[in-house]
Amino acid sequence: MANWQKVYETGSQIRAEIIRGVLNERGITAVVLNKKESVYQIHGNYEVMTSPDEVVRALQIIEHEVTF
C-alpha cells in the first residue's frame, strides 16, 4: 500500500466513503485515509487511495459516474 495513489480528496467523510463504495462496487480496491488532525478535526482531508494499476479507471468512474 506504500505506493498507492490518491484519486479523490474531500473534507467530507461521507463523500469519501461514497466514492470508496462506488469504486469497490466496480471491482476497484480503494481505501479512505483520514488525514484530519486528531484534536479538533478542522484541518486536513479524507483521501481515497487505490493501487497504481487502477488509478486511471478509478478517475474515469469518479468523473463520469459520481455526482453529489
PDB file of C-alpha atoms in Angstrom:
ATOM      1  CA  MET A   1       0.000   0.000   0.000  1.00  0.00           C
ATOM      2  CA  ALA A   2       3.030   2.261   0.218  1.00  0.00           C
ATOM      3  CA  ASN A   3       2.818   3.152  -3.476  1.00  0.00           C
ATOM      4  CA  TRP A   4      -0.960   3.641  -3.659  1.00  0.00           C
ATOM      5  CA  GLN A   5      -2.128   6.904  -5.199  1.00  0.00           C
ATOM      6  CA  LYS A   6      -4.771   9.426  -4.264  1.00  0.00           C
ATOM      7  CA  VAL A   7      -7.732   9.543  -6.645  1.00  0.00           C
ATOM      8  CA  TYR A   8     -10.050  11.790  -4.620  1.00  0.00           C
ATOM      9  CA  GLU A   9      -9.742  14.255  -1.745  1.00  0.00           C
ATOM     10  CA  THR A  10     -12.501  15.920   0.260  1.00  0.00           C
ATOM     11  CA  GLY A  11     -13.240  17.438   3.628  1.00  0.00           C
ATOM     12  CA  SER A  12     -16.343  15.247   3.940  1.00  0.00           C
ATOM     13  CA  GLN A  13     -16.003  11.742   5.311  1.00  0.00           C
ATOM     14  CA  ILE A  14     -19.382  10.815   3.830  1.00  0.00           C
ATOM     15  CA  ARG A  15     -18.321  11.805   0.295  1.00  0.00           C
ATOM     16  CA  ALA A  16     -15.064   9.899   0.641  1.00  0.00           C
ATOM     17  CA  GLU A  17     -16.955   6.782   1.754  1.00  0.00           C
ATOM     18  CA  ILE A  18     -19.412   7.120  -1.142  1.00  0.00           C
ATOM     19  CA  ILE A  19     -16.513   7.283  -3.614  1.00  0.00           C
ATOM     20  CA  ARG A  20     -14.861   4.280  -1.959  1.00  0.00           C
ATOM     21  CA  GLY A  21     -18.128   2.346  -2.112  1.00  0.00           C
ATOM     22  CA  VAL A  22     -18.702   3.114  -5.794  1.00  0.00           C
ATOM     23  CA  LEU A  23     -15.153   2.073  -6.670  1.00  0.00           C
ATOM     24  CA  ASN A  24     -15.483  -1.145  -4.663  1.00  0.00           C
ATOM     25  CA  GLU A  25     -18.757  -1.951  -6.444  1.00  0.00           C
ATOM     26  CA  ARG A  26     -16.933  -1.585  -9.775  1.00  0.00           C
ATOM     27  CA  GLY A  27     -14.206  -4.013  -8.673  1.00  0.00           C
ATOM     28  CA  ILE A  28     -11.571  -1.452  -7.715  1.00  0.00           C
ATOM     29  CA  THR A  29      -9.955  -1.856  -4.317  1.00  0.00           C
ATOM     30  CA  ALA A  30      -9.989   1.522  -2.589  1.00  0.00           C
ATOM     31  CA  VAL A  31      -9.429   2.774   0.945  1.00  0.00           C
ATOM     32  CA  VAL A  32     -10.140   6.047   2.737  1.00  0.00           C
ATOM     33  CA  LEU A  33      -7.299   7.653   4.658  1.00  0.00           C
ATOM     34  CA  ASN A  34      -8.266  10.088   7.392  1.00  0.00           C
ATOM     35  CA  LYS A  35      -5.801  12.978   7.166  1.00  0.00           C
ATOM     36  CA  LYS A  36      -7.753  15.165   9.616  1.00  0.00           C
ATOM     37  CA  GLU A  37      -5.855  16.388  12.623  1.00  0.00           C
ATOM     38  CA  SER A  38      -6.972  14.435  15.657  1.00  0.00           C
ATOM     39  CA  VAL A  39      -7.987  17.066  18.200  1.00  0.00           C
ATOM     40  CA  TYR A  40     -10.434  19.478  16.567  1.00  0.00           C
ATOM     41  CA  GLN A  41     -10.943  17.843  13.157  1.00  0.00           C
ATOM     42  CA  ILE A  42     -10.725  21.275  11.467  1.00  0.00           C
ATOM     43  CA  HIS A  43      -7.609  20.905   9.331  1.00  0.00           C
ATOM     44  CA  GLY A  44      -6.974  18.127   6.844  1.00  0.00           C
ATOM     45  CA  ASN A  45      -8.985  15.980   4.465  1.00  0.00           C
ATOM     46  CA  TYR A  46     -10.075  12.464   3.666  1.00  0.00           C
ATOM     47  CA  GLU A  47      -8.227  10.837   0.786  1.00  0.00           C
ATOM     48  CA  VAL A  48      -9.453   7.943  -1.341  1.00  0.00           C
ATOM     49  CA  MET A  49      -6.494   5.826  -2.378  1.00  0.00           C
ATOM     50  CA  THR A  50      -6.128   2.993  -4.886  1.00  0.00           C
ATOM     51  CA  SER A  51      -3.336   0.949  -6.420  1.00  0.00           C
ATOM     52  CA  PRO A  52      -1.370   2.463  -9.322  1.00  0.00           C
ATOM     53  CA  ASP A  53      -2.818  -0.133 -11.709  1.00  0.00           C
ATOM     54  CA  GLU A  54      -6.371   1.058 -11.035  1.00  0.00           C
ATOM     55  CA  VAL A  55      -5.865   4.851 -10.925  1.00  0.00           C
ATOM     56  CA  VAL A  56      -6.947   5.687 -14.487  1.00  0.00           C
ATOM     57  CA  ARG A  57     -10.093   3.558 -14.291  1.00  0.00           C
ATOM     58  CA  ALA A  58     -10.925   4.949 -10.838  1.00  0.00           C
ATOM     59  CA  LEU A  59     -10.578   8.546 -12.036  1.00  0.00           C
ATOM     60  CA  GLN A  60     -12.840   7.834 -15.004  1.00  0.00           C
ATOM     61  CA  ILE A  61     -15.501   6.309 -12.762  1.00  0.00           C
ATOM     62  CA  ILE A  62     -15.335   9.239 -10.340  1.00  0.00           C
ATOM     63  CA  GLU A  63     -15.579  11.784 -13.144  1.00  0.00           C
ATOM     64  CA  HIS A  64     -18.385  10.142 -15.127  1.00  0.00           C
ATOM     65  CA  GLU A  65     -20.464   8.185 -12.624  1.00  0.00           C
ATOM     66  CA  VAL A  66     -20.407  10.032  -9.297  1.00  0.00           C
ATOM     67  CA  THR A  67     -22.400  13.200  -8.677  1.00  0.00           C
ATOM     68  CA  PHE A  68     -23.158  14.969  -5.429  1.00  0.00           C
TER      69      PHE A  68
END
